[in-house]
Tab-separated table of C-alpha atoms in Angstrom:
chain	number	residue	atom	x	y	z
A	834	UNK	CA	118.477	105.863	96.351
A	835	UNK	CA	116.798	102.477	96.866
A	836	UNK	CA	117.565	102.833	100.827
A	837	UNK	CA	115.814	106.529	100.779
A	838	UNK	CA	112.923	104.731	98.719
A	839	UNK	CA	113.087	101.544	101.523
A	840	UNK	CA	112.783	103.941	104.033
A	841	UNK	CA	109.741	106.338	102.453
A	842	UNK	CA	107.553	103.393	101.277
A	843	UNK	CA	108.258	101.435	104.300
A	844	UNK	CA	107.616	104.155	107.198
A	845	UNK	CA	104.282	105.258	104.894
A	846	UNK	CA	103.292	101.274	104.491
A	847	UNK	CA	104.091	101.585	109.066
A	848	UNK	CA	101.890	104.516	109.100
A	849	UNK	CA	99.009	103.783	107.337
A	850	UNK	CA	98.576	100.292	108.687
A	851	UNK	CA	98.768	101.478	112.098
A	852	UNK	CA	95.964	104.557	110.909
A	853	UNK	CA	93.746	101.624	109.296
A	854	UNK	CA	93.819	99.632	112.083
A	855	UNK	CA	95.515	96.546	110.997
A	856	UNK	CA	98.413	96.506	113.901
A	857	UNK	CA	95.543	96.740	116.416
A	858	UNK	CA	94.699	92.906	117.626
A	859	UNK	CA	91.225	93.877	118.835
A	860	UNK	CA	90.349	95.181	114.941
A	861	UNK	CA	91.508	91.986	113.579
A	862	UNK	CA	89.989	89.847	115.778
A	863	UNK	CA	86.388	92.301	114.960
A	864	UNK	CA	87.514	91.021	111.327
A	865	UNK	CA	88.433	87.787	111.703
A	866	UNK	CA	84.742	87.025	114.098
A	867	UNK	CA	83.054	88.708	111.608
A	868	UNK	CA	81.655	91.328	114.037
A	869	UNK	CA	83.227	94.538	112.668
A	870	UNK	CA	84.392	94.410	109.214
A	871	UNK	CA	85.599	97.850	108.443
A	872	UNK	CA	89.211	96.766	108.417
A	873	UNK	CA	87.749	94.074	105.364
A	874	UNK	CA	86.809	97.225	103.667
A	875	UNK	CA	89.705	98.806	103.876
A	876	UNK	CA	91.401	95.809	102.696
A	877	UNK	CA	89.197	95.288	99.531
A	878	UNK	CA	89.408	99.518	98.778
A	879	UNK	CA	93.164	99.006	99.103
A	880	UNK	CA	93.793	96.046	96.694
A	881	UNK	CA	91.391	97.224	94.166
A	882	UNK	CA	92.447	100.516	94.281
A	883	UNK	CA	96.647	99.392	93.686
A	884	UNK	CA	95.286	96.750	90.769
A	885	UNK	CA	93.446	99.821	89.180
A	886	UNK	CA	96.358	102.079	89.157
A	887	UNK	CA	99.036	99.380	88.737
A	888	UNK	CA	97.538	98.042	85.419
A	889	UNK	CA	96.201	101.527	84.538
A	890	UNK	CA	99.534	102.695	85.015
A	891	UNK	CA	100.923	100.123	82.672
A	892	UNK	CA	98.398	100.463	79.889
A	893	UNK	CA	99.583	104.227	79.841
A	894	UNK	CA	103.035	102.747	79.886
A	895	UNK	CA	103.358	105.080	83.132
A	896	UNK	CA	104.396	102.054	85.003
A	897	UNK	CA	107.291	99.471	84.542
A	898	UNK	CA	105.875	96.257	83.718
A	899	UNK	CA	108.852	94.431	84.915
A	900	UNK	CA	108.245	95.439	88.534
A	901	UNK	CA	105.716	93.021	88.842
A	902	UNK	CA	107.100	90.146	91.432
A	903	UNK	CA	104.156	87.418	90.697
A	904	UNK	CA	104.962	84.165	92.880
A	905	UNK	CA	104.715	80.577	92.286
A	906	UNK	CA	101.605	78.574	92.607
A	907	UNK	CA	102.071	75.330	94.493
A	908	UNK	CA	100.311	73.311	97.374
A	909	UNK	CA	102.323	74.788	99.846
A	910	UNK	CA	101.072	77.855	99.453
A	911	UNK	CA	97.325	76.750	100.700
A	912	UNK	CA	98.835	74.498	103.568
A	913	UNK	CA	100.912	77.417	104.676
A	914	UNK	CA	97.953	79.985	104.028
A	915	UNK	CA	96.430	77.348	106.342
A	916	UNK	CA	98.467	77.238	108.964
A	917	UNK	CA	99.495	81.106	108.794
A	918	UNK	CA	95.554	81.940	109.420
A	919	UNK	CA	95.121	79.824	112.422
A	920	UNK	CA	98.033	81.322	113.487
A	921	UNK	CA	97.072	85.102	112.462
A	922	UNK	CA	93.748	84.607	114.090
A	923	UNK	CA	95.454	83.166	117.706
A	924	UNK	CA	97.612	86.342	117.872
A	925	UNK	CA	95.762	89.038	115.755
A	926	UNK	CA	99.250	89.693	113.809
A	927	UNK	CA	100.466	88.813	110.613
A	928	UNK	CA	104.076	89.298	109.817
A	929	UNK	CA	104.197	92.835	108.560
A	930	UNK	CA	101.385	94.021	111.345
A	931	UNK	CA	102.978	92.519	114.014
A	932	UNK	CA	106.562	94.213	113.110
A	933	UNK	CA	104.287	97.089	113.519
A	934	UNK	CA	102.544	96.451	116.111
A	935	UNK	CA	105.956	96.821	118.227
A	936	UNK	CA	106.377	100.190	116.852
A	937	UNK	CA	103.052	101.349	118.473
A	938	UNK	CA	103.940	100.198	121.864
A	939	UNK	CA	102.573	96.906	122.152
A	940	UNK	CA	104.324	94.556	124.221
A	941	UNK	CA	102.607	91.105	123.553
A	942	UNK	CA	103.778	91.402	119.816
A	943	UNK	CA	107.997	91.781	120.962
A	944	UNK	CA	106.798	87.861	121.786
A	945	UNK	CA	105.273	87.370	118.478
A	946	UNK	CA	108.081	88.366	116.565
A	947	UNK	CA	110.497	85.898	118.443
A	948	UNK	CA	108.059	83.127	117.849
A	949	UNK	CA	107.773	83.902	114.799
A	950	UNK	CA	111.673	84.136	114.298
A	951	UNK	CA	111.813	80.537	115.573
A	952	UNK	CA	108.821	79.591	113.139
A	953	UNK	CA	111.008	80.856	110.141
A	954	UNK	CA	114.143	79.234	111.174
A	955	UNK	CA	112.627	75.574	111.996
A	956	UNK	CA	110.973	76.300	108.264
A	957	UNK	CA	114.431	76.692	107.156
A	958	UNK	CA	115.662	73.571	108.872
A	959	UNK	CA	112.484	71.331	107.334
A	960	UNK	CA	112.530	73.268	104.271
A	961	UNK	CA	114.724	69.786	102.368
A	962	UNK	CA	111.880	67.931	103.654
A	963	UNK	CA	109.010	69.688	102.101
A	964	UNK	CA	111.301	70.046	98.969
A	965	UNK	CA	111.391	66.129	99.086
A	966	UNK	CA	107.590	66.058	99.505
A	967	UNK	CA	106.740	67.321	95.883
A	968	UNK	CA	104.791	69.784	97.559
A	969	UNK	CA	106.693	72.570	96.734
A	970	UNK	CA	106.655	72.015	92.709
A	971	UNK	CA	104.821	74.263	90.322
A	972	UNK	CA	101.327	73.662	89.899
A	973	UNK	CA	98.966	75.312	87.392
A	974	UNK	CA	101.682	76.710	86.054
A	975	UNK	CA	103.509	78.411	89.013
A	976	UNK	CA	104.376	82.602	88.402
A	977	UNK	CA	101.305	82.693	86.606
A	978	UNK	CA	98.990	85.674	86.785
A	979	UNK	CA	95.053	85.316	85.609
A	980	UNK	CA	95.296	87.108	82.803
A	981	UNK	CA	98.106	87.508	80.505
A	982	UNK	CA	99.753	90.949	81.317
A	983	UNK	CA	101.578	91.785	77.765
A	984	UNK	CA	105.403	92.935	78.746
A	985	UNK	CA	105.657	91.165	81.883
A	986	UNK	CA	107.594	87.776	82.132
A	987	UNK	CA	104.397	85.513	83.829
A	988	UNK	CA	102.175	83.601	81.753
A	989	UNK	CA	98.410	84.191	81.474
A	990	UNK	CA	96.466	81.152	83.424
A	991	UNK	CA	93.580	82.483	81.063
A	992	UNK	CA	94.058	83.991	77.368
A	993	UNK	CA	92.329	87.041	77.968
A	994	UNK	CA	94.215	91.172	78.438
A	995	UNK	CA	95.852	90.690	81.874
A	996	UNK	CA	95.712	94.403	82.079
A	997	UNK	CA	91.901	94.796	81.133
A	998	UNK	CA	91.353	91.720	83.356
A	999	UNK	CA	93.132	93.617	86.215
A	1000	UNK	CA	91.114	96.647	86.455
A	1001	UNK	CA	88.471	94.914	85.821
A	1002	UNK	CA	89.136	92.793	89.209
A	1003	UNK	CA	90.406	95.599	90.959
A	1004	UNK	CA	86.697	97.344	90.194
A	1005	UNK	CA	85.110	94.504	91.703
A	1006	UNK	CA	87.284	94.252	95.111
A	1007	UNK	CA	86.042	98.565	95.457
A	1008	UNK	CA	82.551	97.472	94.909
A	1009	UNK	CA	82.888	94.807	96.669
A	1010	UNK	CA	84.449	96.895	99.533
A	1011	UNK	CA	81.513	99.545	99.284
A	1012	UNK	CA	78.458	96.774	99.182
A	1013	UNK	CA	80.119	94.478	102.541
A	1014	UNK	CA	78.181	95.130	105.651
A	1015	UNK	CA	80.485	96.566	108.682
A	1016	UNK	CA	79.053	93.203	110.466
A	1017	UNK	CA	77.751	89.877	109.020
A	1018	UNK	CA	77.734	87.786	112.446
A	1019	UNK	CA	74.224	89.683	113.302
A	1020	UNK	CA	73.684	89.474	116.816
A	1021	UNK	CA	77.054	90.803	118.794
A	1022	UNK	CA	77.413	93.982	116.645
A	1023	UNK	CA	78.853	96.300	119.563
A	1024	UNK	CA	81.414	98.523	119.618
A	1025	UNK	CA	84.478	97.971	121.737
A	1026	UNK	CA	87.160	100.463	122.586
A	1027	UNK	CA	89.544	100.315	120.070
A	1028	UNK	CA	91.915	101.075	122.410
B	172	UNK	CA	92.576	107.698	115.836
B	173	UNK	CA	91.000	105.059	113.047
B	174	UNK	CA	90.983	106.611	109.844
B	175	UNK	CA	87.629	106.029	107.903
B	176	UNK	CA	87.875	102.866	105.866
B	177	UNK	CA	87.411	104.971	102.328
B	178	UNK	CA	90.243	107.231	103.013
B	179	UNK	CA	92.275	104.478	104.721
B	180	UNK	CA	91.487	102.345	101.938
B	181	UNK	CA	92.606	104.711	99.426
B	182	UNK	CA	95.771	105.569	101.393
B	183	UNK	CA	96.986	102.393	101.912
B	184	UNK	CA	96.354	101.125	98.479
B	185	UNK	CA	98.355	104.372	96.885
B	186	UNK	CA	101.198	103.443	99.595
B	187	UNK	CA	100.398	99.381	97.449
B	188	UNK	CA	100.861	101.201	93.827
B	189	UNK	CA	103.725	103.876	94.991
B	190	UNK	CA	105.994	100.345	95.742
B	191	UNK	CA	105.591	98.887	92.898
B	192	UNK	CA	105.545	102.047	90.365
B	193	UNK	CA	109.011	103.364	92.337
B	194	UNK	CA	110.765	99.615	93.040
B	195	UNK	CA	108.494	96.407	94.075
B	196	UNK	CA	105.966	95.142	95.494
B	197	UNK	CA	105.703	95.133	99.433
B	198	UNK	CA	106.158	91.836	101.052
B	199	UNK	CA	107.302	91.294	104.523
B	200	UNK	CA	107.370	87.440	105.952
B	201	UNK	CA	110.810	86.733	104.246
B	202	UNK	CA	112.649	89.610	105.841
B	203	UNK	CA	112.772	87.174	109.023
B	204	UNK	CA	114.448	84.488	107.403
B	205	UNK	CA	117.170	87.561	106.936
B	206	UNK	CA	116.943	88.184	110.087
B	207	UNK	CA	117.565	84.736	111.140
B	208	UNK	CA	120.517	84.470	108.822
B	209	UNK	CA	122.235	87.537	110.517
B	210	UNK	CA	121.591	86.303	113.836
B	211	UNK	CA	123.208	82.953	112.762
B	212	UNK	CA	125.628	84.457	110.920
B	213	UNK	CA	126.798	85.947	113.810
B	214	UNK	CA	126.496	82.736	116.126
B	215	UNK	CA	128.369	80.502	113.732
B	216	UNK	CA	130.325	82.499	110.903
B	217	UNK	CA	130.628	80.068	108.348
B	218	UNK	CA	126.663	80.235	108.105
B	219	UNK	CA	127.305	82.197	105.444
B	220	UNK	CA	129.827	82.349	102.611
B	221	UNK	CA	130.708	84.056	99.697
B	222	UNK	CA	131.702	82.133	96.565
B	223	UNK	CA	133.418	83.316	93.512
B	224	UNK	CA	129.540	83.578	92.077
B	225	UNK	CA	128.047	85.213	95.230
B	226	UNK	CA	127.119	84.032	98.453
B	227	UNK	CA	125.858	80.562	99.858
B	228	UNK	CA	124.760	78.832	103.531
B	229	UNK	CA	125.332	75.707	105.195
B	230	UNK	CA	121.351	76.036	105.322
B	231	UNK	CA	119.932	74.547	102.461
B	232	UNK	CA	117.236	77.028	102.239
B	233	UNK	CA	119.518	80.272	102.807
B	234	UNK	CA	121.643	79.181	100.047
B	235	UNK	CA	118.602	78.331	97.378
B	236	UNK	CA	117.847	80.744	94.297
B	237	UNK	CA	121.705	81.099	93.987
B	238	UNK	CA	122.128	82.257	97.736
B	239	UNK	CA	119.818	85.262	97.457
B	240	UNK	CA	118.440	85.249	100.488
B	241	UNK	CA	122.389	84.427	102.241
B	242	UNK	CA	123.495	87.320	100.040
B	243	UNK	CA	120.826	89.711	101.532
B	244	UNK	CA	121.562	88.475	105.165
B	245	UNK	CA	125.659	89.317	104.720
B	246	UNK	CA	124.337	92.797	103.320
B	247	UNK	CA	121.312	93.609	105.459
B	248	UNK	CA	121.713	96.926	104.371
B	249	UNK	CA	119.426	96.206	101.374
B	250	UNK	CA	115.968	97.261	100.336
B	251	UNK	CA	113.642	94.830	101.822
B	252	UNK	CA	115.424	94.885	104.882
B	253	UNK	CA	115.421	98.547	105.570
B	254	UNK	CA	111.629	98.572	104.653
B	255	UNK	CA	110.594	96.427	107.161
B	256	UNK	CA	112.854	98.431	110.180
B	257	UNK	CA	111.300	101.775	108.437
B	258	UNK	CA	107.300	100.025	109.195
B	259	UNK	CA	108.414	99.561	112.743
B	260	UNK	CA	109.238	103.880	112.490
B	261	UNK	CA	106.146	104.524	110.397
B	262	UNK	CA	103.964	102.542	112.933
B	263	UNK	CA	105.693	104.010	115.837
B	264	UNK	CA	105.248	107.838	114.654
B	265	UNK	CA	101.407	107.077	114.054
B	266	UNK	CA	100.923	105.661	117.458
B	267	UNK	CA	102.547	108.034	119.140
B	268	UNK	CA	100.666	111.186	117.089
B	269	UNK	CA	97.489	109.800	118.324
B	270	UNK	CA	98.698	109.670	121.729
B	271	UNK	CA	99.872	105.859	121.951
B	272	UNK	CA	98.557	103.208	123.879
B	273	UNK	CA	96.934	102.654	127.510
B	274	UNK	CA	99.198	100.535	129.801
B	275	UNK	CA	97.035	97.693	130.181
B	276	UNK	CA	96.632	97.965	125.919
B	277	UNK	CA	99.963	97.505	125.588
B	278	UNK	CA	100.703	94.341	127.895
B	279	UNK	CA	97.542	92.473	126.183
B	280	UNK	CA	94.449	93.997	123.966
B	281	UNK	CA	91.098	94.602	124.904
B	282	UNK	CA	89.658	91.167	123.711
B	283	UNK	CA	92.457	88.635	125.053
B	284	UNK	CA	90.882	90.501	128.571
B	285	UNK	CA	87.407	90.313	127.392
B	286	UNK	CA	87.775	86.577	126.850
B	287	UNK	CA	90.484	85.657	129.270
B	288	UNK	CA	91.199	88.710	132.054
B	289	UNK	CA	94.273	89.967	132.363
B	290	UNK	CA	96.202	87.317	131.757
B	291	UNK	CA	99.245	88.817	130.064
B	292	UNK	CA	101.651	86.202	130.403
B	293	UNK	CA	99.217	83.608	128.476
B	294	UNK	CA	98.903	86.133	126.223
B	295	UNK	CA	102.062	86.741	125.392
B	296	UNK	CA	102.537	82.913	124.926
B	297	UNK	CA	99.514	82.735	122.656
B	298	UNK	CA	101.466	85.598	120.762
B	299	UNK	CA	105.120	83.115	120.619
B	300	UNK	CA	102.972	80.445	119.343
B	301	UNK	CA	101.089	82.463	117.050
B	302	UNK	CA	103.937	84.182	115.479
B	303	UNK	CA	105.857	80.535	115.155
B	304	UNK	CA	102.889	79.181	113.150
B	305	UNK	CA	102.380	82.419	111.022
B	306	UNK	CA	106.440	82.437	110.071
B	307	UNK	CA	106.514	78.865	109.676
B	308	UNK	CA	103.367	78.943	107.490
B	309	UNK	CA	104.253	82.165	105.947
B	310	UNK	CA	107.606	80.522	104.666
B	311	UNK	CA	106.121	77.122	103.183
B	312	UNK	CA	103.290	79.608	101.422
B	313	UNK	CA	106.334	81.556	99.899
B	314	UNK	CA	104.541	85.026	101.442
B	315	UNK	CA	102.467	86.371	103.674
B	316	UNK	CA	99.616	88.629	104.119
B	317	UNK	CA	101.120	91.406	102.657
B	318	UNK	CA	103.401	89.961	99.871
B	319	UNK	CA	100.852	87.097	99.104
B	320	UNK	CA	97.142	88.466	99.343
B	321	UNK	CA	97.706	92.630	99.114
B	322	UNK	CA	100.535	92.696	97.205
B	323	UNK	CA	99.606	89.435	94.775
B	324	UNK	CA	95.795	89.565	94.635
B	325	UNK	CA	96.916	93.218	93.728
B	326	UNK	CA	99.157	91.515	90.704
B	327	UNK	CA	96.039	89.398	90.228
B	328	UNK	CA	98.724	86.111	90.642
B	329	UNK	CA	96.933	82.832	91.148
B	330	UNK	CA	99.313	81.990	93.945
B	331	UNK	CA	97.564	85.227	95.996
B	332	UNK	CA	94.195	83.864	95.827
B	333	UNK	CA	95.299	80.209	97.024
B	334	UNK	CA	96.852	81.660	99.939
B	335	UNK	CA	93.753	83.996	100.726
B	336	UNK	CA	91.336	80.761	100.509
B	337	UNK	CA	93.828	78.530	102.844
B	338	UNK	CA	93.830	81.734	104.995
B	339	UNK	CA	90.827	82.494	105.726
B	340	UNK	CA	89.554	79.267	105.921
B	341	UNK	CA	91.533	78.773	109.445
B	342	UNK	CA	91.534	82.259	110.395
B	343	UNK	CA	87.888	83.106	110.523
B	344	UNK	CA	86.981	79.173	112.810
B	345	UNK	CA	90.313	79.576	115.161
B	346	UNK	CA	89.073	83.121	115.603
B	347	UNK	CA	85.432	82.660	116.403
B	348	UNK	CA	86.477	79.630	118.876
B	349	UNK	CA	88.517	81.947	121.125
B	350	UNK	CA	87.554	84.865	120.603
B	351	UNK	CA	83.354	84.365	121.909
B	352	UNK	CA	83.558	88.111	123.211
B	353	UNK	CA	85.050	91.683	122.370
């Protein structure tokens, strides 16, 4: 059952992200420049949209609370959010839209996944070293959501309804979404062939 | 064909809600550490072993968290796994219903030519680099763009919105630097 479900929610997540945009380098790159930010919207509608139903869902008691997956909070995570953006804006792939990306045909991104299958396995032969570093421990608590979600297994960082708190953010990413601009750089606001 | 960013939007953030209402959330970056264990697996078979409590690596970081992620690469026939190989169908049928891609779009995009010609052999090297920095980054961050900032912001987790800052604080610079046209 959870290999029927892997393959459903996995060939939908494929689809979609291909039909958004996302596995298309020139659209991320129109992103990333700040020249045509309708894959930003997207983005925003998505996450607020998922928070809304997720802790609507649970309120309802619709939705299992335990299959949240919250990770841990350390300094890592902003020096590898660092690196992985410089890295994301170079090829205009992240992991999942690259995978993707070789799916629709593109033929730059068969080399992005081997680099990035070397990237992951020198991570795994450093990884004792950044364990060493201290850089990997907890900080503000590590699986900690903002608020605290009542059921689930993370702590609150704040002592307000996680749930309430939720929708609440998930309202501002769609109206956040709605308000952007489709371009913020000003002057080079032309289209280009998306393909 | 792009799909309008409302209906897009609301697509891909029921596709967010139907994982984790039916199993999990989507994430993505650690299915290549998998990956990596199968292919060394393969290479060197005592890269992975089971134990009378489950499995465990000559790798430190395969065999951390009890050897979950060894355990997954000796069984790749597992959730995550399969998820990611079904995106590469998913992405595949889309491309192909709207027609799939021009030759010269699929040996390097529109803007690597814009700013460099057709180059596609520095492109795809930009790519190898790229996708070694993104892994390696992905890995130390504990998730990616999909487990980390769709998939966490989602969960509101603090960890999400870290990432997102360190993220886009590279991505937008590195971006505008090479990328002047397109």
């Amino acid at each position: 059952m959870q290999i029927v479900l892997a393959i459903l929610i996995g060939a939908a997540f494929g689809f979609v992200l291909d039909r958004v945009g996302a596995t298309n380098p020139n659209v991320i790159g129109g992103m990333l420049t700040l020249r045509r930010l309708r894959l930003m919207k997207t983005i925003l509608l998505a996450i607020g949209t998922g928070s809304i139903l997720m802790f609507g869902g649970q309120m309802l008691g619709l939705v299992d609370v335990a299959h949240m997956s919250v990770k841990a909070s350390y300094i890592g995570v902003f020096i590898g959010g660092l690196l992985l953006g410089a890295g994301w804006a170079a090829s205009g792939y992240c992991p999942g839209t690259g995978v993707c990306a070789v799916g629709a045909g593109r033929k730059d991104a068969f080399f992005y996944i081997a680099g990035g299958l070397l990237g992951a396995a020198a991570y795994m032969a450093t990884y004792p070293a950044w364990k060493a570093s201290g850089l990997l421990d907890d900080i503000a608590g590590g699986k900690v959501t903002l608020g605290a979600v009542p059921g689930s297994e993370f702590d609150g960082l704040f002592a307000v309804s996680g749930d309430l708190l939720g929708i609440a953010l998930g309202l501002v990413f769609v109206l956040v979404a709605f308000v952007l601009p489709e371009n913020i750089s000003g002057a080079r606001a032309q289209e280009v062939p998306a393909e | 064909m792009t799909l309008n960013w409302k209906l897009g939007g609301l697509l891909l953030g029921a596709v967010f809600f139907a994982a984790v209402l039916l199993v999990k959330p989507i994430g993505v970056s650690t299915q290549f550490v998998i990956l990596d264990g199968i292919i060394a697996d393969t290479v060197a078979t005592d890269f992975i072993t089971q134990t009378d409590e489950g499995y465990s690596s000559t790798n430190a970081y395969m065999a951390k968290s009890g050897g979950k992620y060894a355990k997954n690469a000796a069984n790749p026939l597992n959730y995550s796994f399969v998820f990611v190989l079904a995106m590469v169908g998913g992405a595949f049928l889309s491309s192909m219903l709207r027609g799939g891609l021009s030759k010269e779009e699929r040996s390097a995009p529109a803007i690597w030519r814009a700013n460099y010609g057709d180059t596609p052999w520095k492109r795809y090297a930009v790519a190898f680099l790229g996708g070694f920095v993104v892994l390696y980054g992905a890995r130390l961050a504990g998730g990616c763009t999909s487990g980390h900032m769709m998939s966490g912001m989602m969960q509101t987790s603090l960890s999400g919105y870290i990432f997102a800052a360190g993220a886009f604080l590279t991505a937008v610079p590195t971006a505008m630097l090479m990328y002047k046209e397109g």
